[in-house]
mmCIF file of C-alpha atoms in Angstrom:
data_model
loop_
_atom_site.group_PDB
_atom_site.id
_atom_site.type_symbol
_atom_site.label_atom_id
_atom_site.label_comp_id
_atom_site.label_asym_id
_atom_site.label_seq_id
_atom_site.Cartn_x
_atom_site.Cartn_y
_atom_site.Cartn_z
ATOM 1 C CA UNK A 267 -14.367 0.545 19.571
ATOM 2 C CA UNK A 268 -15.541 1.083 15.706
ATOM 3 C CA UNK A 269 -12.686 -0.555 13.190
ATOM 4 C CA UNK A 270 -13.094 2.661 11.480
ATOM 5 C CA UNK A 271 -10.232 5.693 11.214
ATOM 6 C CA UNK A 272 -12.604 8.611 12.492
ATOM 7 C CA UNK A 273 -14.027 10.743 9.313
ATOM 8 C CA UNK A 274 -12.407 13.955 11.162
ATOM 9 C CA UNK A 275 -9.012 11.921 11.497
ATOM 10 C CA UNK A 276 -8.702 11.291 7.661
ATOM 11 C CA UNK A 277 -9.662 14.747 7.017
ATOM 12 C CA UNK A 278 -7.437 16.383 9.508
ATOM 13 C CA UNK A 279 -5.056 14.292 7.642
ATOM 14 C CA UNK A 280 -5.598 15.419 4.439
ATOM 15 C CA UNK A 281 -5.123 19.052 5.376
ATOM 16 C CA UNK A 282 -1.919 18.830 7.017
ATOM 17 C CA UNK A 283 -0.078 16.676 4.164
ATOM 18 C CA UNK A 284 -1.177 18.748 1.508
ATOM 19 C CA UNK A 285 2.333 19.985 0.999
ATOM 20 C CA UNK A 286 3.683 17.151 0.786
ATOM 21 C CA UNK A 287 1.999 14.862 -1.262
ATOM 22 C CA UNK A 288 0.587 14.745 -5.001
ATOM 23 C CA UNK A 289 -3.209 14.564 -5.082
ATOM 24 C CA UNK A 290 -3.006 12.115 -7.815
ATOM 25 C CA UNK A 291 -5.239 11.800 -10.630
ATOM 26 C CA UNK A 292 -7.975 9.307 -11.478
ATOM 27 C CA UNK A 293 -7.999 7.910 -15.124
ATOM 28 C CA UNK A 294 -9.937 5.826 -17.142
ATOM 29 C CA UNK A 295 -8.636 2.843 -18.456
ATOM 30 C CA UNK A 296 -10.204 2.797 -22.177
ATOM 31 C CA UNK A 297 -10.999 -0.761 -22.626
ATOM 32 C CA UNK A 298 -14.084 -1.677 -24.729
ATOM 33 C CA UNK A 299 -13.883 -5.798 -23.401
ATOM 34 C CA UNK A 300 -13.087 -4.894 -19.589
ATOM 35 C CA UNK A 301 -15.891 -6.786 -17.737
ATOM 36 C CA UNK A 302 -16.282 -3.240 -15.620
ATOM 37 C CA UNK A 303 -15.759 0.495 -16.145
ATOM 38 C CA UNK A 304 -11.821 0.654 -14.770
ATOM 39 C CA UNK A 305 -10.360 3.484 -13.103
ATOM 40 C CA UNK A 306 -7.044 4.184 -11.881
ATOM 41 C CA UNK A 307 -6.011 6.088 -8.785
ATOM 42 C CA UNK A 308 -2.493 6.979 -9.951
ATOM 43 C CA UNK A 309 -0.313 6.655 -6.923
ATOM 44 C CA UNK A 310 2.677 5.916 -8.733
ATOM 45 C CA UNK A 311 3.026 9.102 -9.355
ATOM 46 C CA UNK A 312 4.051 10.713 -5.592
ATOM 47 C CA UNK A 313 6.941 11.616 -5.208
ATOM 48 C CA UNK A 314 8.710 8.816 -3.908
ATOM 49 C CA UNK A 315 6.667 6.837 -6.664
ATOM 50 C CA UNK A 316 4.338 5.198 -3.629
ATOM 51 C CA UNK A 317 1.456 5.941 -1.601
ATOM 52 C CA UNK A 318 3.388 5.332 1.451
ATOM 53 C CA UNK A 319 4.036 9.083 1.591
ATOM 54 C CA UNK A 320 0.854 10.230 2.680
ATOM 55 C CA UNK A 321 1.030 7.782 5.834
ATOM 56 C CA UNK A 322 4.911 8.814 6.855
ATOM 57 C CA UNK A 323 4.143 12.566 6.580
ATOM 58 C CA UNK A 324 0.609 12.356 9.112
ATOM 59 C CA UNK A 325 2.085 10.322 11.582
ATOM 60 C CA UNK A 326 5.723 12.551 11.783
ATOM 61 C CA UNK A 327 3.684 15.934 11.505
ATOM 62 C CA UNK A 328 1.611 14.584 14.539
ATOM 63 C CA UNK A 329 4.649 13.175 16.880
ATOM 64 C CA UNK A 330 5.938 15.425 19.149
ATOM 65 C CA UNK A 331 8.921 17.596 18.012
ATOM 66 C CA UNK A 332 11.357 16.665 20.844
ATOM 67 C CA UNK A 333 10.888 13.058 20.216
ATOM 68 C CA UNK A 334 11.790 13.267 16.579
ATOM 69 C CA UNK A 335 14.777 15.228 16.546
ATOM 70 C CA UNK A 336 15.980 11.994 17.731
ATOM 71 C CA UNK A 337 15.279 10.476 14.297
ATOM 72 C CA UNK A 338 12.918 7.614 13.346
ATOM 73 C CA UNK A 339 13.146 4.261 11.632
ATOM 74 C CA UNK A 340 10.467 1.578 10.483
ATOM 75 C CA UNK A 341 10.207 -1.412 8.580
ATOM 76 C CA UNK A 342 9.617 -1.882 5.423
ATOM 77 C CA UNK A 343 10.245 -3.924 2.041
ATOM 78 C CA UNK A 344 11.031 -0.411 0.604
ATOM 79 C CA UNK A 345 8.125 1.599 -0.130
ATOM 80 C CA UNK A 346 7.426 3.045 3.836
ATOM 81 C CA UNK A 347 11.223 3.371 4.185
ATOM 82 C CA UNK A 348 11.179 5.595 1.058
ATOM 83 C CA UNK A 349 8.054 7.407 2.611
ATOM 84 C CA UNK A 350 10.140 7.822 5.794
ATOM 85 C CA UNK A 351 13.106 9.105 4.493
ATOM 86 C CA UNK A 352 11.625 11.411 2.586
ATOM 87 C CA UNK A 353 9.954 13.139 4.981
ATOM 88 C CA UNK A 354 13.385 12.526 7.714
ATOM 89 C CA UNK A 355 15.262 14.626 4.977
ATOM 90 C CA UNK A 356 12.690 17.302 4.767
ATOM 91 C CA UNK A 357 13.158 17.786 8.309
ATOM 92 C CA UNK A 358 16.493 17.371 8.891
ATOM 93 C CA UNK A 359 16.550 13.976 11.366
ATOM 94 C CA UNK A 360 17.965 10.724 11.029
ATOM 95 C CA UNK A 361 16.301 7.623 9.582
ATOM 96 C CA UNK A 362 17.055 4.249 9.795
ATOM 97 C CA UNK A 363 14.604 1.557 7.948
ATOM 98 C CA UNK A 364 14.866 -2.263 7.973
ATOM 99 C CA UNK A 365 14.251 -4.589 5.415
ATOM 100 C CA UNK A 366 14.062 -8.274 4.602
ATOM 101 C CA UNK A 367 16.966 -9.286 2.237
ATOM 102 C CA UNK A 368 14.736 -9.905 -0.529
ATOM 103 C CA UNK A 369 13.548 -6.405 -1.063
ATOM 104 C CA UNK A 370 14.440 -4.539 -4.275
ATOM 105 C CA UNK A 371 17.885 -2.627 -4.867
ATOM 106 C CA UNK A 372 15.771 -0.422 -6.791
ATOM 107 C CA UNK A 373 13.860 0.678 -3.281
ATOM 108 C CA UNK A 374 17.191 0.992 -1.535
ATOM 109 C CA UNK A 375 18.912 3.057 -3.174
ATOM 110 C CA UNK A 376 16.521 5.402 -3.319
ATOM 111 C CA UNK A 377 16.296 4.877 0.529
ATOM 112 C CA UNK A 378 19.867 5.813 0.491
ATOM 113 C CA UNK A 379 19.804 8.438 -1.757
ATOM 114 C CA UNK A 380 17.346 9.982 0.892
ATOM 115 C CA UNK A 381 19.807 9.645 3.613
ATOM 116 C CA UNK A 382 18.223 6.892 5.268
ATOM 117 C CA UNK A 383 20.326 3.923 6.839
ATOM 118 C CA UNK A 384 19.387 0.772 5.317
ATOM 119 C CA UNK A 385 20.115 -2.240 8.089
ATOM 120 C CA UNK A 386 19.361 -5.431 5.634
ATOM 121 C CA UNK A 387 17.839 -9.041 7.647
ATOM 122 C CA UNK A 388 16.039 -11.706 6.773
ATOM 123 C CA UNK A 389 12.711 -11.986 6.222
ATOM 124 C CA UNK A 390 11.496 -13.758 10.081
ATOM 125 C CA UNK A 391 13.599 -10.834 11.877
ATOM 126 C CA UNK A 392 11.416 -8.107 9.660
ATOM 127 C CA UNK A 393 8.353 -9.423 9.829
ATOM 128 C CA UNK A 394 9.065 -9.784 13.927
ATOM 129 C CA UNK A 395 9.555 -6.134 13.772
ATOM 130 C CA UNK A 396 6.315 -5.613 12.374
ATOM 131 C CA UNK A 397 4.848 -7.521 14.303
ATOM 132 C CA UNK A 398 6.421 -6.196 17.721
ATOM 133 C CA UNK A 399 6.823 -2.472 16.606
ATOM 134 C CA UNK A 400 10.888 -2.140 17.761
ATOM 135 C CA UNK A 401 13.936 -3.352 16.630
ATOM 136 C CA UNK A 402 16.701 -3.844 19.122
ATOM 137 C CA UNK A 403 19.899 -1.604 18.283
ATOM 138 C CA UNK A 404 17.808 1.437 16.745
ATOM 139 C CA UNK A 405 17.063 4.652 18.154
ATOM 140 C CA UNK A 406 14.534 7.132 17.966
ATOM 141 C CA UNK A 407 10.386 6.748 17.347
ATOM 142 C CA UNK A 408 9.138 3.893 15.222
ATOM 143 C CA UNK A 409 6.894 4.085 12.438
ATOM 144 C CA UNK A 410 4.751 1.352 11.952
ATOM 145 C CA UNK A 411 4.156 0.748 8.451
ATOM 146 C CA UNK A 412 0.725 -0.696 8.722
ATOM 147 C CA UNK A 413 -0.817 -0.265 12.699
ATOM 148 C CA UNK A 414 -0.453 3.080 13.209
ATOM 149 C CA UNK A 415 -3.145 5.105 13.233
ATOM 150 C CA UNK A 416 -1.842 8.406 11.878
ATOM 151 C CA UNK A 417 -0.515 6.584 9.224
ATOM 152 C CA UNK A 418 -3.900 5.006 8.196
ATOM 153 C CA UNK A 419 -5.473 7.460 8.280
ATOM 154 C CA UNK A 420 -3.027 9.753 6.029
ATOM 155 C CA UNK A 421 -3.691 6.230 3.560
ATOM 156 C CA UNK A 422 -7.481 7.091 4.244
ATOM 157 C CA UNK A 423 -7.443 10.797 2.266
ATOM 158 C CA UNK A 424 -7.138 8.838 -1.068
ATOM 159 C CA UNK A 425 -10.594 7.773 -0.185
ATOM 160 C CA UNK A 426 -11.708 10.950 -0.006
ATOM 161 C CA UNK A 427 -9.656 11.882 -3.322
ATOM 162 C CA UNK A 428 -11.400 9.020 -5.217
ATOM 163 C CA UNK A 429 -15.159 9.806 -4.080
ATOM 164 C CA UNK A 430 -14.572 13.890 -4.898
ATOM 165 C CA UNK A 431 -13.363 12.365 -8.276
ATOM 166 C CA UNK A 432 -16.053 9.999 -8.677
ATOM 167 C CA UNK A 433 -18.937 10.100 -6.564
ATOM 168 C CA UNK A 434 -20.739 7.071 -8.147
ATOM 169 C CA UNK A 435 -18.086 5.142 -7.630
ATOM 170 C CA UNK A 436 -19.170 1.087 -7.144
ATOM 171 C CA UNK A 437 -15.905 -0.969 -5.860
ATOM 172 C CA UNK A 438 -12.811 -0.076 -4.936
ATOM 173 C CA UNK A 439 -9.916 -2.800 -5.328
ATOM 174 C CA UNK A 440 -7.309 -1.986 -3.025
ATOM 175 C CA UNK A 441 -3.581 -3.955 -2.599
ATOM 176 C CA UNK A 442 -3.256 -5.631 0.207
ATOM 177 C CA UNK A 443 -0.030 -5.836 2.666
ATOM 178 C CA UNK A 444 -0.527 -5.380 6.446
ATOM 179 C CA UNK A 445 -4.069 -3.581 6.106
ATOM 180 C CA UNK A 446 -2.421 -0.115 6.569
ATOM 181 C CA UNK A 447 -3.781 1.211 3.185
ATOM 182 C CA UNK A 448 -7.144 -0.697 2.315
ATOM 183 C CA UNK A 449 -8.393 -0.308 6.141
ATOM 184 C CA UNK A 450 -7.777 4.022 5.516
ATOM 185 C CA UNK A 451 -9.680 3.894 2.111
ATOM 186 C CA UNK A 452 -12.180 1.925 3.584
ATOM 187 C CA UNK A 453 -12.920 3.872 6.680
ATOM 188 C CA UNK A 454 -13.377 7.046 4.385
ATOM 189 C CA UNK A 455 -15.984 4.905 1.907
ATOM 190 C CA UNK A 456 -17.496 3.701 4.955
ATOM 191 C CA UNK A 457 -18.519 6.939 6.102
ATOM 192 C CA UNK A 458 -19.202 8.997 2.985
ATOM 193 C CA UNK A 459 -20.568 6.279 0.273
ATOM 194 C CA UNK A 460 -21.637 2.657 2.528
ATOM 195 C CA UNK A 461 -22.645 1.183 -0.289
ATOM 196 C CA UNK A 462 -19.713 0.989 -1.992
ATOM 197 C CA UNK A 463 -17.727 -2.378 -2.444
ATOM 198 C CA UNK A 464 -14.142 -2.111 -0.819
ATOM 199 C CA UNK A 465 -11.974 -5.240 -1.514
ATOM 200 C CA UNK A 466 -8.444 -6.233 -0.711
ATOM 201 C CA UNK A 467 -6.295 -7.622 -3.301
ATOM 202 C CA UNK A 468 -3.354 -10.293 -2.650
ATOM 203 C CA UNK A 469 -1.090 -12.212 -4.561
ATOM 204 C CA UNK A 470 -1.772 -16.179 -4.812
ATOM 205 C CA UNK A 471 2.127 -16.750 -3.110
ATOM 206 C CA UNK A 472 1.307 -14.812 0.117
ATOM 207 C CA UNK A 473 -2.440 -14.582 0.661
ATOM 208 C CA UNK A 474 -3.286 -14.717 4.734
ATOM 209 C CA UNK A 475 -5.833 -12.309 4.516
ATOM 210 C CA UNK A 476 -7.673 -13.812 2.362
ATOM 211 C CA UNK A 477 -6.976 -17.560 4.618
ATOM 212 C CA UNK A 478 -8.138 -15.712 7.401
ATOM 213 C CA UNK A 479 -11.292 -14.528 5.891
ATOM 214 C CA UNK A 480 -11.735 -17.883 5.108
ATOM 215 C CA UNK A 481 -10.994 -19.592 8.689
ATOM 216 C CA UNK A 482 -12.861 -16.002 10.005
ATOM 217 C CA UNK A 483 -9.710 -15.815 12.110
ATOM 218 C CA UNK A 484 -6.184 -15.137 11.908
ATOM 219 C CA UNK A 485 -4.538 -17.731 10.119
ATOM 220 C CA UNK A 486 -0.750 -18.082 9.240
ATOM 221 C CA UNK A 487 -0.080 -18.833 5.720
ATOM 222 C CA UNK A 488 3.648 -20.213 3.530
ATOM 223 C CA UNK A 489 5.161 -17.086 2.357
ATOM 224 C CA UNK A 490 6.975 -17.187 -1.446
ATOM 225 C CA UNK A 491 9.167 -14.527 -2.010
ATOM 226 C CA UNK A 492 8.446 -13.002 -5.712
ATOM 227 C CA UNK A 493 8.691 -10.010 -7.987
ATOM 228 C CA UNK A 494 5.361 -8.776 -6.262
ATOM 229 C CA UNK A 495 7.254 -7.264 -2.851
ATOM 230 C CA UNK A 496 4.960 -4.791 -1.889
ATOM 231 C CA UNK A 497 2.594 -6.839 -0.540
ATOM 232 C CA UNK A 498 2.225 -10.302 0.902
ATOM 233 C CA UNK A 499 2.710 -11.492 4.569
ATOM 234 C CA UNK A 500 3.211 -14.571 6.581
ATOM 235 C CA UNK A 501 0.208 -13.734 8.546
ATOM 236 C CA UNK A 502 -2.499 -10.901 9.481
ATOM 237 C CA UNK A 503 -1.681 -8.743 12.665
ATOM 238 C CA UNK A 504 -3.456 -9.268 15.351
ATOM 239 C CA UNK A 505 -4.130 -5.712 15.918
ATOM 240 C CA UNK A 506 -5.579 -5.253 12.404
ATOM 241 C CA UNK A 507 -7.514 -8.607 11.884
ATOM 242 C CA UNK A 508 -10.820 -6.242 13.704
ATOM 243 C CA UNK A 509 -10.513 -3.623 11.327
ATOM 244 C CA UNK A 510 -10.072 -5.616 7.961
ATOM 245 C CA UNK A 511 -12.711 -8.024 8.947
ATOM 246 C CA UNK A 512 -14.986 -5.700 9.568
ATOM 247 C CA UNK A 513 -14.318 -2.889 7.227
ATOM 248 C CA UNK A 514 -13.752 -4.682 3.629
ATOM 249 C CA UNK A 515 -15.789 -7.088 1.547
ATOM 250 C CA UNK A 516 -13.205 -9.495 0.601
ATOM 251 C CA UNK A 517 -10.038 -10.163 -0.334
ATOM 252 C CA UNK A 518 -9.423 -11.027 -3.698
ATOM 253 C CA UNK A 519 -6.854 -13.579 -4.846
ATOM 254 C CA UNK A 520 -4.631 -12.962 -8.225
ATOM 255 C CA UNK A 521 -1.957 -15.414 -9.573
ATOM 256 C CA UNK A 522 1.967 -14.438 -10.943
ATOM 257 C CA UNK A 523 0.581 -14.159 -14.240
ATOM 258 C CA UNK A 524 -1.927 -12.453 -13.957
ATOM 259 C CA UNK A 525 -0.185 -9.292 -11.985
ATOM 260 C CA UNK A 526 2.419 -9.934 -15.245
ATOM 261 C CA UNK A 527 -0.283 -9.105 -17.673
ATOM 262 C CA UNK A 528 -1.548 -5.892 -16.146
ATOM 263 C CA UNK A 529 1.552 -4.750 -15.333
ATOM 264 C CA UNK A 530 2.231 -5.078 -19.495
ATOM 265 C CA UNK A 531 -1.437 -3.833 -20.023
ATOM 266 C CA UNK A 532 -0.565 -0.412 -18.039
ATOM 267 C CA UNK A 533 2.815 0.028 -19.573
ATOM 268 C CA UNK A 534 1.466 -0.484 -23.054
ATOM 269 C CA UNK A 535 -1.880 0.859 -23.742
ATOM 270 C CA UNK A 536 -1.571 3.974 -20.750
ATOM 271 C CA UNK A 537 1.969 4.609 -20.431
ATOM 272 C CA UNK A 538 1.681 3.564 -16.652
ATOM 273 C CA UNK A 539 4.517 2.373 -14.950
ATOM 274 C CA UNK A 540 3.244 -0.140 -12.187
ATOM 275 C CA UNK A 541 5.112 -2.255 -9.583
ATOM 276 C CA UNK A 542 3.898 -5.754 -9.174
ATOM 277 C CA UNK A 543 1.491 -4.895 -5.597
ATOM 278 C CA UNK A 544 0.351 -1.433 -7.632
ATOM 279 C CA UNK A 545 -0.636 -3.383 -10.574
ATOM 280 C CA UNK A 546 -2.877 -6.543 -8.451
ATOM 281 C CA UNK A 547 -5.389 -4.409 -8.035
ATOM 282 C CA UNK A 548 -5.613 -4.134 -12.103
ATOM 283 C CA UNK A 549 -5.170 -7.301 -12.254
ATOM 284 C CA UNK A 550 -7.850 -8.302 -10.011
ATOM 285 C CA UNK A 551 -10.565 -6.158 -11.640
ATOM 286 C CA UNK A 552 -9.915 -7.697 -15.436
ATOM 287 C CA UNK A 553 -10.302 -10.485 -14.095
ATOM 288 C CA UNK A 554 -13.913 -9.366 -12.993
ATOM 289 C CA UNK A 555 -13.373 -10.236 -9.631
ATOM 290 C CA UNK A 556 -14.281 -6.812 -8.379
ATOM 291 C CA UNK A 557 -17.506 -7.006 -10.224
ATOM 292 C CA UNK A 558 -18.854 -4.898 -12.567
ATOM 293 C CA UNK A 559 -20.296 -0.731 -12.643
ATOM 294 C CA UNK A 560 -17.169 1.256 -12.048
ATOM 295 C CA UNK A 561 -14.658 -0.234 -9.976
ATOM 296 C CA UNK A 562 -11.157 1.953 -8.969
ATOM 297 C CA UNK A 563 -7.979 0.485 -8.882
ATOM 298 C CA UNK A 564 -5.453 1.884 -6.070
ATOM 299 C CA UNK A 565 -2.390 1.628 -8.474
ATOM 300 C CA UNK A 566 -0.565 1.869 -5.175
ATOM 301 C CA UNK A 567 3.272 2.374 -6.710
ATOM 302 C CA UNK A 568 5.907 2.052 -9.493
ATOM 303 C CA UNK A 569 8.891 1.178 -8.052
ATOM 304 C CA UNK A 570 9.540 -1.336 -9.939
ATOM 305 C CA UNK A 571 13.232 -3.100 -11.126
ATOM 306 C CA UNK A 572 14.537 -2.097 -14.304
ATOM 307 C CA UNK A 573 15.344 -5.668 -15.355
ATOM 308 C CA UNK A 574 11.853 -7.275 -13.807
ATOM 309 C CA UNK A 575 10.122 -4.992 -16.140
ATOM 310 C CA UNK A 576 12.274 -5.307 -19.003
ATOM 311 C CA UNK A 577 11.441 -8.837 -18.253
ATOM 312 C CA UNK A 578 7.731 -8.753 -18.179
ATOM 313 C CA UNK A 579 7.562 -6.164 -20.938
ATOM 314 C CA UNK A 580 9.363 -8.559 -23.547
ATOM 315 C CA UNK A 581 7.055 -11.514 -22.640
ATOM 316 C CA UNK A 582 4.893 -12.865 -25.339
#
């Protein structure tokens, strides 16, 4: 079986969550010393401030009514359980999501301003929840954050966005969780433009993609909780490893500080507001590791903590 979503799939996808997402726009960042020509794929700006939205709302359009008016839940460090939620409220079910107890008030709340149930554990309990697909006490149908296929390939129609929007395009840099999002862009490249470069993007404190690249198999790496909670793992799903092997060029590696600087960078010279996984991707590409020609970033969200950027912003 290919590793790649089906073309049809993504575009099937992109049809029936048109009402419910933001086609977001692609902007370029205006640096004259930038070792490549930058772009930004603005997902920040969904509604819920995350890509995540565009997975949630394929994978609940396509599950059968009778099944969801029991409500859904997922996992999530905050971003899918916003995506969730948001699309629970819209049609009037119930939502639970869990989440390690490290993950961001800021993402909470707005779970909870949703209407979603927020059931708080730590951080081996979640990740066996990912990893298993259930969590013992919750009803209704689960929503895998990452494996699901629906839900990649509602991540996949911001590959078609970014090749309508630039056709040329030469890398895409692409943050890196589960695989959910960078395996859906790069089924779409991989079908319309081949010869584009796709690459992952991880932080240096929870990198097992980029381990397992290395090992060329599944390898579990030390996990460091940090500021940068939308992506990082322990380890790569099994189910997943086929498609990310196959389907991107790399994962790219980025440190703390680095993910610190862009995150300024955006704030100050584009008035972009970029949580720590949205802004690796930046990060990665000024550091040239993406290459040069034009290379798109997947700023991938903003929800960010008020202090954490206050924090970051007032830096020297």
């Amino acid at each position: 079986m290919s590793p790649a979503i089906p073309l049809k799939a993504i575009q099937a996808a992109a049809a029936r969550i048109a009402d419910s997402v933001v086609r977001t726009p692609l902007l370029r960042l205006p640096l004259k010393d930038a070792p490549a020509e930058i772009y930004l794929k603005l997902e920040n700006l969904q509604p819920i401030g995350s890509f995540k939205l565009r997975g949630a709302g394929n994978a609940m359009a396509l599950a059968a009514r009778d099944e969801l008016a029991r409500g859904v839940y997922t996992a999530s460090a905050g971003n899918m359980a916003q995506g969730v939620a948001w699309i629970a409220a819209r049609l009037g079910i119930p939502c639970s999501v869990v989440v390690p107890d490290h993950a961001p008030e800021t993402k909470l709340a707005a779970v909870r301003r949703l209407g979603g149930e927020v059931v708080k554990v730590p951080f081996d309990q979640w990740w066996h929840a990912i990893i298993t697909g259930e969590f013992a006490g919750l009803e209704g149908i689960f929503i895998h954050p990452v494996s699901n296929p629906d839900v990649i390939a509602g991540n996949g129609t911001i590959g078609l966005e970014i090749l309508d929007d630039l056709p040329d395009v030469d890398a895409v840099v692409i943050p890196y969780g589960g695989g959910g999002l960078s395996s859906g862009i790069a089924s779409a490249l991989r079908a319309l433009k081949p010869s584009a470069r796709v690459y992952a993007v991880e932080v240096e404190t929870a990198a097992p993609l980029a381990a397992s690249l290395r090992a060329g198999e599944p390898v579990a790496v030390e996990y460091t909780p940090s500021f940068v909670d939308g992506i990082g793992g322990a380890s790569v799903l099994p189910e997943m490893w086929p498609r990310v092997r196959d389907l991107l060029d790399d994962s790219l590696v980025v440190s703390l500080d680095e993910i610190r600087a862009a995150i300024r960078l955006l704030a100050e010279r584009q008035r972009v507001i970029a949580e720590g996984a949205g802004a690796a991707s930046v990060a990665a590409a000024l550091a040239g590791k993406a290459g040069s020609g034009k290379v798109v970033c997947v700023v991938s969200g903003g929800n960010i903590e008020s202090a954490i950027l206050a924090k970051i912003l007032a830096a020297d």
